[in-house]
PDB file of C-alpha atoms in Angstrom:
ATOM      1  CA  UNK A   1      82.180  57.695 124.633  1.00 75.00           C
ATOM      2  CA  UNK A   2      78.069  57.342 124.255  1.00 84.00           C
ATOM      3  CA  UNK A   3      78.502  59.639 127.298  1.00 91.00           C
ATOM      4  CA  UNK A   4      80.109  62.751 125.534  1.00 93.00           C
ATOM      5  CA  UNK A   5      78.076  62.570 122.801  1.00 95.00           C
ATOM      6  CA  UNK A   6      75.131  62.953 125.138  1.00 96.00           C
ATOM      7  CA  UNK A   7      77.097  66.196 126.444  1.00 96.00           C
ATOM      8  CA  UNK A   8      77.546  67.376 123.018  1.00 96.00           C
ATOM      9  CA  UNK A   9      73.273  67.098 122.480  1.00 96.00           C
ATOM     10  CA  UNK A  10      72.693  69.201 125.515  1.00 97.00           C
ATOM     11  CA  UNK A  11      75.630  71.506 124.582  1.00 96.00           C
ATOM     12  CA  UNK A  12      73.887  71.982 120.997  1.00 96.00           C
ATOM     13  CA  UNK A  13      70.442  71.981 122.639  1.00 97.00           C
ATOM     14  CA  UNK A  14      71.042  74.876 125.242  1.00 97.00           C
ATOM     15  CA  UNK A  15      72.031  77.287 122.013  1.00 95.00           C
ATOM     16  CA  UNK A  16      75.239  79.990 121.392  1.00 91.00           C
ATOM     17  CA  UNK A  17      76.274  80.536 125.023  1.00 92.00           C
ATOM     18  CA  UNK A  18      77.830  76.916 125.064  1.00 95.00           C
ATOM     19  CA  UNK A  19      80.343  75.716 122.908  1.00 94.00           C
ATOM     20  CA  UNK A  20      82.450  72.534 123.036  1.00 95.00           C
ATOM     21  CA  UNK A  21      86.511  73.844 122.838  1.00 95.00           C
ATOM     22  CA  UNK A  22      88.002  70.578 123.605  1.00 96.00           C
ATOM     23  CA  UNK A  23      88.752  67.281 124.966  1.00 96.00           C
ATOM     24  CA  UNK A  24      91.044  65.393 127.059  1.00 96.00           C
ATOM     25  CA  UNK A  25      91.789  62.028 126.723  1.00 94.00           C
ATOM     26  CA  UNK A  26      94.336  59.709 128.067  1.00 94.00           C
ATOM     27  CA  UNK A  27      93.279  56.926 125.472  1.00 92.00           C
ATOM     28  CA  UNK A  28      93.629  59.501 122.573  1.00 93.00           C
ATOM     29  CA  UNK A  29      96.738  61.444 120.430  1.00 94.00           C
ATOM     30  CA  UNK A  30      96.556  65.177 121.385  1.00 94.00           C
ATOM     31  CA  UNK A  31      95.987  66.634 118.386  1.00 93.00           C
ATOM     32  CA  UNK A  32      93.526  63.551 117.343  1.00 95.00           C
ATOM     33  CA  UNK A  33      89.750  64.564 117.432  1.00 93.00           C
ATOM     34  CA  UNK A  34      86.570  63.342 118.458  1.00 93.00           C
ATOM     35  CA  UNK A  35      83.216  63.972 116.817  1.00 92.00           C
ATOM     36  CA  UNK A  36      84.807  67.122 115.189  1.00 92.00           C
ATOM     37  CA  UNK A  37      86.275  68.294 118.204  1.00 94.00           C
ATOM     38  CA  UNK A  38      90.127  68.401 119.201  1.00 96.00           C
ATOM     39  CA  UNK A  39      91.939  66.520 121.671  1.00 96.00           C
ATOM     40  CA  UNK A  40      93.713  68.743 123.547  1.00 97.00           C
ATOM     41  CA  UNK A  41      95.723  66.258 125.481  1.00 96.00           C
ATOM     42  CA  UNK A  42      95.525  63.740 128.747  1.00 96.00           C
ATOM     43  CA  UNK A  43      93.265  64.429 131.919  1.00 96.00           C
ATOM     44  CA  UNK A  44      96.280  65.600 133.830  1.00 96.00           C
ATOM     45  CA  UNK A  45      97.127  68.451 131.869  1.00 97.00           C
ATOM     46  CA  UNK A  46      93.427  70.166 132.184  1.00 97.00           C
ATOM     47  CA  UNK A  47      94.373  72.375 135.484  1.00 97.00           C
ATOM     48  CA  UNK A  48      97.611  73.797 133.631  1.00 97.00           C
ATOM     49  CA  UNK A  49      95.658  74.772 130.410  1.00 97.00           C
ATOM     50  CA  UNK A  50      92.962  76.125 132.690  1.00 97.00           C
ATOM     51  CA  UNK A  51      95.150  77.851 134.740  1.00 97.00           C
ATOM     52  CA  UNK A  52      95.028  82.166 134.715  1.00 97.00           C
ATOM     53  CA  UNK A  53      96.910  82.941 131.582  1.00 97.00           C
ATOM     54  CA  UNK A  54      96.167  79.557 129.721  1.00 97.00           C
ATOM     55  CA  UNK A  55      94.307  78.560 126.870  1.00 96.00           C
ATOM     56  CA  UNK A  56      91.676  77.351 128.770  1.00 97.00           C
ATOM     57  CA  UNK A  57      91.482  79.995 131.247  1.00 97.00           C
ATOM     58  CA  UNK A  58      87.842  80.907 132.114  1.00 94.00           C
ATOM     59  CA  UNK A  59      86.631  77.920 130.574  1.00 97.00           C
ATOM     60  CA  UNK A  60      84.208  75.356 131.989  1.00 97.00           C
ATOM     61  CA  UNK A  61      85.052  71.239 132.416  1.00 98.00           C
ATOM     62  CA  UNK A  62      82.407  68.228 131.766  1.00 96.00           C
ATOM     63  CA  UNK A  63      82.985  65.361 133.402  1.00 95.00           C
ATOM     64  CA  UNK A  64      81.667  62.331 130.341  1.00 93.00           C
ATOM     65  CA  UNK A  65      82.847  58.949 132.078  1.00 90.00           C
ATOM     66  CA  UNK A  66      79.750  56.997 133.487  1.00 84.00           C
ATOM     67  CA  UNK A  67      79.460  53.775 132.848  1.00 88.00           C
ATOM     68  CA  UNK A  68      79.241  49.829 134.648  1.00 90.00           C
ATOM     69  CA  UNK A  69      82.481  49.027 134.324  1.00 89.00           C
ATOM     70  CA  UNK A  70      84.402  53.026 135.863  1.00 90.00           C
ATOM     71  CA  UNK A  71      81.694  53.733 138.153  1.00 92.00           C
ATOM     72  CA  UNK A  72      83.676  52.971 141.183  1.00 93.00           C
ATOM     73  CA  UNK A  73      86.509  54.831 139.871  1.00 94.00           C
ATOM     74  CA  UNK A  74      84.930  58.046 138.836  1.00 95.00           C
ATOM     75  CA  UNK A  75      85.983  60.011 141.371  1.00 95.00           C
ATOM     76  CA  UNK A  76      89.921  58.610 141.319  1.00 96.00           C
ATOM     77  CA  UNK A  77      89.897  59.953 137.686  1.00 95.00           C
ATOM     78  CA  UNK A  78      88.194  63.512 138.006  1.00 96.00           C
ATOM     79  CA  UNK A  79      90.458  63.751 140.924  1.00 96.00           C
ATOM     80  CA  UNK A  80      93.169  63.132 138.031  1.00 96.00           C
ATOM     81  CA  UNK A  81      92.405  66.553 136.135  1.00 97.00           C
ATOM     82  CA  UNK A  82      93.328  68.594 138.949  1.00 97.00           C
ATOM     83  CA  UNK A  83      90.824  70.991 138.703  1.00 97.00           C
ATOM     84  CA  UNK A  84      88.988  72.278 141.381  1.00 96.00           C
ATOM     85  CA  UNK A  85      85.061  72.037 141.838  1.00 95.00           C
ATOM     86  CA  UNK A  86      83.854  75.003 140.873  1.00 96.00           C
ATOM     87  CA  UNK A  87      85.647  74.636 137.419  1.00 97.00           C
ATOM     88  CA  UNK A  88      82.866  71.556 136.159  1.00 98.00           C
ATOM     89  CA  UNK A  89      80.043  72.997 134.538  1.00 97.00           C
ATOM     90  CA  UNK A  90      76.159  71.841 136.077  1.00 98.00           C
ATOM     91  CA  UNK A  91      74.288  71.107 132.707  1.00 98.00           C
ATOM     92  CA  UNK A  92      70.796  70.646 131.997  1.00 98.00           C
ATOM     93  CA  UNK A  93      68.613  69.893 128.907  1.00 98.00           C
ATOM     94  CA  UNK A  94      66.055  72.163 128.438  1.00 98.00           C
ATOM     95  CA  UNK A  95      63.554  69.256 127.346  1.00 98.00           C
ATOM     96  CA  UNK A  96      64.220  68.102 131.753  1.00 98.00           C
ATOM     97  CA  UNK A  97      62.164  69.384 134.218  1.00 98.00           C
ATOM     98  CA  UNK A  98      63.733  69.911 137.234  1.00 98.00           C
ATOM     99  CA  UNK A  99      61.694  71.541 140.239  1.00 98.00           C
ATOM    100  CA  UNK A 100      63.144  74.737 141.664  1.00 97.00           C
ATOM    101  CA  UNK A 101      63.410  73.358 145.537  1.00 98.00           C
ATOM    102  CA  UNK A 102      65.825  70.823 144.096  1.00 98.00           C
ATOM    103  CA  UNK A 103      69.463  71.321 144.683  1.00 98.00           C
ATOM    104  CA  UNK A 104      72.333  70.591 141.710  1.00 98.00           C
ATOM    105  CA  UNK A 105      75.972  70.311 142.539  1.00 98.00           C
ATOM    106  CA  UNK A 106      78.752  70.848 140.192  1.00 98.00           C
ATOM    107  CA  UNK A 107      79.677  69.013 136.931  1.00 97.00           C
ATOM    108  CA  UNK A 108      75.953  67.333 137.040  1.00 98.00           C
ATOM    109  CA  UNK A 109      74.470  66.658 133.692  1.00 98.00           C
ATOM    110  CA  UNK A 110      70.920  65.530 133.153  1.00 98.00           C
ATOM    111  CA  UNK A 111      69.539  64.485 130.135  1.00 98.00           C
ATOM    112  CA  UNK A 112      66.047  64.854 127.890  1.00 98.00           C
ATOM    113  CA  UNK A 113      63.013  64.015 129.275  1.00 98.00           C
ATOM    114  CA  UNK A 114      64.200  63.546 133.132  1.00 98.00           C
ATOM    115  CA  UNK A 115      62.065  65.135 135.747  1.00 98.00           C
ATOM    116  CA  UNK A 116      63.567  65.775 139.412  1.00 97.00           C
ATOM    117  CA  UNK A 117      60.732  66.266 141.714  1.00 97.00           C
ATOM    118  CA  UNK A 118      60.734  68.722 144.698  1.00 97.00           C
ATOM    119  CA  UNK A 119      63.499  68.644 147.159  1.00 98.00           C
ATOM    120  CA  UNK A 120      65.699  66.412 145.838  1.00 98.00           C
ATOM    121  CA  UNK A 121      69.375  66.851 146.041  1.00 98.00           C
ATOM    122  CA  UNK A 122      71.453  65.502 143.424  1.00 98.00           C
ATOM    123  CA  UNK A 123      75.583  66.119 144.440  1.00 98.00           C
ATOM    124  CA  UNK A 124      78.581  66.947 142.323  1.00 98.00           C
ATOM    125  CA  UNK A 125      79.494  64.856 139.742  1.00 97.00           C
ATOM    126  CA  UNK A 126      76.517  62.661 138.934  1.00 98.00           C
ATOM    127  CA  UNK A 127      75.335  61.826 135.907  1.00 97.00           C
ATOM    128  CA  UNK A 128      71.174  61.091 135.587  1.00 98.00           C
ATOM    129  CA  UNK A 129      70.435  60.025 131.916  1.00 97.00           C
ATOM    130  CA  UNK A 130      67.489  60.312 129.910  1.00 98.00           C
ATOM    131  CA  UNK A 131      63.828  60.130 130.613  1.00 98.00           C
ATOM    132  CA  UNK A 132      65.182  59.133 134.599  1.00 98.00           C
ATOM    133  CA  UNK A 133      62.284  60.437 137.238  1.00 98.00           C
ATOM    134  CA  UNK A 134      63.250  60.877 140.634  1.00 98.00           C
ATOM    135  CA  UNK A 135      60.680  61.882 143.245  1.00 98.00           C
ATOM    136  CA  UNK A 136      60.487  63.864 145.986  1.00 98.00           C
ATOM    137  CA  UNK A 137      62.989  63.985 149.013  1.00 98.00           C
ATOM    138  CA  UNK A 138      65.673  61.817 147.495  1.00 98.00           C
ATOM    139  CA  UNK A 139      69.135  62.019 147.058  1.00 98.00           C
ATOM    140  CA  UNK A 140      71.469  60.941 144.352  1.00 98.00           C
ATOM    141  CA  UNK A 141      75.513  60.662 145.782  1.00 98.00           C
ATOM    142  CA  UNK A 142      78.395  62.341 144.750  1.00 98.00           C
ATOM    143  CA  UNK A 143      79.519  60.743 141.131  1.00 97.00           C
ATOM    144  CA  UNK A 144      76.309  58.002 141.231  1.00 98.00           C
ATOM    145  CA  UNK A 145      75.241  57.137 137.432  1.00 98.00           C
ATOM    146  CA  UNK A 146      71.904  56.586 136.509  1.00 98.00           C
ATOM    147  CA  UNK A 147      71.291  55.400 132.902  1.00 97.00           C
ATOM    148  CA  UNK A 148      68.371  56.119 130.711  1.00 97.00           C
ATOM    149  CA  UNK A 149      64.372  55.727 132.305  1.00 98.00           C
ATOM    150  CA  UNK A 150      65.234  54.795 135.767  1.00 98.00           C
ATOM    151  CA  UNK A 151      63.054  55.739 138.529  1.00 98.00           C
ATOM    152  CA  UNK A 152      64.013  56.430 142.062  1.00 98.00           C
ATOM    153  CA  UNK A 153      60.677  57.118 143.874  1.00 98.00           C
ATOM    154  CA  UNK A 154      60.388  59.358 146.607  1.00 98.00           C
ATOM    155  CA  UNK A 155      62.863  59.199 149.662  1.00 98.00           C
ATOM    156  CA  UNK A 156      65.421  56.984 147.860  1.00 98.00           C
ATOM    157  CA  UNK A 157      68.618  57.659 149.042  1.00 98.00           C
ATOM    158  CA  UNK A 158      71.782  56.475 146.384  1.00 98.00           C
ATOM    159  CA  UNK A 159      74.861  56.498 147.706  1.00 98.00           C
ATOM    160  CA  UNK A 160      78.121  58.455 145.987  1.00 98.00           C
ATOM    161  CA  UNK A 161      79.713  56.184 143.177  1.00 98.00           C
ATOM    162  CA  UNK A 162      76.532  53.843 142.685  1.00 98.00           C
ATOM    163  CA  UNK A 163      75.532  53.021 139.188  1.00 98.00           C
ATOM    164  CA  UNK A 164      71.375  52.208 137.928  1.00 98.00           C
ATOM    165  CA  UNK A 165      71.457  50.636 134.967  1.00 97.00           C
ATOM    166  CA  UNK A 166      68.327  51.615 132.016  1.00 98.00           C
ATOM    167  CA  UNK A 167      64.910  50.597 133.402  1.00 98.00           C
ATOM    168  CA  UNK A 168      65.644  49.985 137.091  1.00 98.00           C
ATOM    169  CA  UNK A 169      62.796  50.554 139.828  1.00 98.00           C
ATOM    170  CA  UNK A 170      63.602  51.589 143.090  1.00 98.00           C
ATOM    171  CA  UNK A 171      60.808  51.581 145.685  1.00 98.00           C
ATOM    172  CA  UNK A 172      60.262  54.727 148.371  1.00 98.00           C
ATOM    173  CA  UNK A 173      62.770  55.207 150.853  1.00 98.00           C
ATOM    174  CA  UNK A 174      65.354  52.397 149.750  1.00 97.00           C
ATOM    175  CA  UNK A 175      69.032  53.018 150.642  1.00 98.00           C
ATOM    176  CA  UNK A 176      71.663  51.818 148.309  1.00 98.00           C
ATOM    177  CA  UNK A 177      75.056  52.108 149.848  1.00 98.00           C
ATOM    178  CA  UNK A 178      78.128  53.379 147.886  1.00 98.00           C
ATOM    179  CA  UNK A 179      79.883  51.809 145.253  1.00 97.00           C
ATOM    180  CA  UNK A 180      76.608  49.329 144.555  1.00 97.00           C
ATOM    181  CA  UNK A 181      75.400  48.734 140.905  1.00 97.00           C
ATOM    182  CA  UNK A 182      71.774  48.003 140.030  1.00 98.00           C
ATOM    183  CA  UNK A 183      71.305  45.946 136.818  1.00 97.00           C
ATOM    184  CA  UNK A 184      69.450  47.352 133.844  1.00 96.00           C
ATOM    185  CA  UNK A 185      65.423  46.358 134.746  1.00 97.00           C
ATOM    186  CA  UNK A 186      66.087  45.862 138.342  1.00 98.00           C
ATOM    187  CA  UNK A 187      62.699  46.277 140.817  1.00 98.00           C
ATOM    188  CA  UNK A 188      64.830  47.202 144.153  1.00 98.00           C
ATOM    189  CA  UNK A 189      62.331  46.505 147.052  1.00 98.00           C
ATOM    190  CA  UNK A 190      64.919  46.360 150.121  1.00 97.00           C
ATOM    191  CA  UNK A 191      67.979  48.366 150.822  1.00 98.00           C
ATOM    192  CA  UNK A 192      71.370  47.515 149.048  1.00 98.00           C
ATOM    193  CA  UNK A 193      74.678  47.360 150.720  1.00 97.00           C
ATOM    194  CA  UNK A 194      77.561  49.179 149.813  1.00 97.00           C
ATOM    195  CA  UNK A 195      79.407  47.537 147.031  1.00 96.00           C
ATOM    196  CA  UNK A 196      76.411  45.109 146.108  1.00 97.00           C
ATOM    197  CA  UNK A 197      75.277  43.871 142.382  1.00 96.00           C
ATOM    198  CA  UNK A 198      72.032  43.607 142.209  1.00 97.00           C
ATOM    199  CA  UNK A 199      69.582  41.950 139.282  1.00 96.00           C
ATOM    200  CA  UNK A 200      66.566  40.920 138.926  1.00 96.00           C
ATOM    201  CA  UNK A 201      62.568  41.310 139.729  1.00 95.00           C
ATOM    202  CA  UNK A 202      62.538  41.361 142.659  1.00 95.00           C
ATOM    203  CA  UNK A 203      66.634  42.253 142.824  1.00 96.00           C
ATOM    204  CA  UNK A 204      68.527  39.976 144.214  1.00 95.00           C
ATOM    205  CA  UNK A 205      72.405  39.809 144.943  1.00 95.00           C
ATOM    206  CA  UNK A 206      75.100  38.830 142.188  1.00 89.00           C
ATOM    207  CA  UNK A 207      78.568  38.752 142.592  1.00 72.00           C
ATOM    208  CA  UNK A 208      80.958  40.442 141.099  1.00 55.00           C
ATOM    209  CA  UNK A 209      83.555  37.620 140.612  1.00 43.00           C
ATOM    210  CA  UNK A 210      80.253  35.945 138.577  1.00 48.00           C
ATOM    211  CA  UNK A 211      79.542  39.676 136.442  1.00 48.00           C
ATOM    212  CA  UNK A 212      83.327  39.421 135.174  1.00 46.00           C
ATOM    213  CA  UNK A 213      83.173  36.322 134.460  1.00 45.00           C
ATOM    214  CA  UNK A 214      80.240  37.305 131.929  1.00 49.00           C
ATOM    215  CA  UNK A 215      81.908  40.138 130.836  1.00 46.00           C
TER     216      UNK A 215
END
């Protein structure tokens, strides 16, 4: 996906200590590759490579699925792998900026050009493209996306599994609920249930029966 080969830049731009060993892939041949690198099989056989004694013992795991349409199912198929927490790498470009009072959980990545202000807490598993800003005081859920040059001003508050699509503009202090998805270009000005769509300037409601339908 778009997404791994985003891991692969900041992989390549953090230098020698980090080297991509493999993939897993349940839509791929073991034994295939992918952008030079080998599949080493489906998602459910990470934890017994990785176990003590296997090939993949010591090594570190990147979560690259983030997108509209798996968003809501990100956590069902991390879950999948078997491996526990501590085993997903945190990764950060070194063209971000990230302010030292800010908190990272595991298996983040964060892409070129994104700046996380002070205090912000970003949980395990979520994926902030690049060139997003995020002011101070906010917090971005367990597995949220956010896609390239959003901005979540200060006391925002995204809940886990919620997806941002490119260009969206959230106001201070909005709370989007879990599960929600904000249209690329949004301008959020009101809080945003759990679940929602929202599109639009101002952002406004959309169903989802109506976004598959589009599809």
């Amino acid at each position: 996906s778009g997404n791994a080969l985003d891991i692969l830049d900041i992989l390549d731009a953090l230098g020698e200590d980090w080297k991509a060993v493999g993939v897993f892939d349940d839509t791929r041949t073991a034994g295939s590759g992918f952008a030079g690198i080998p599949v080493l099989g489906r998602l459910d056989s990470a934890a017994t490579m990785a176990a003590p004694g296997g090939p993949l013992d010591g090594a570190l795991f990147v979560n690259a699925i983030a997108s509209e349409r798996t968003h809501q199912r990100k956590a069902t198929i991390i879950a999948s792998t078997g491996l526990a927490a501590e085993r997903f790498a945190t990764l950060v470009h070194p063209l971000a900026a990230v302010s030292r009072s800010a908190v990272l959980g595991h298996g983040v990545c964060i892409g070129p050009g994104s700046a996380m202000s002070g205090r912000v807490t970003i949980e395990d598993h979520a994926w902030i493209g690049a060139h997003v800003v995020i002011g101070h005081d906010a917090l971005v859920g367990a597995g949220a996306t956010l896609a390239p040059a959003v901005t979540l001003a200060g006391g925002v508050q995204l809940g886990a599994l919620s997806y941002v699509g490119s260009g969206a503009v959230l106001r201070p202090g909005i709370v989007v609920g879990s599960g929600a998805m904000i249209g690329l270009g949004a301008v959020v000005l009101r809080d945003v249930p759990a679940q929602a769509v929202m599109i639009g300037n101002p952002a406004r409601p959309l169903e989802r029966a109506a976004l598959s339908e589009r599809a």
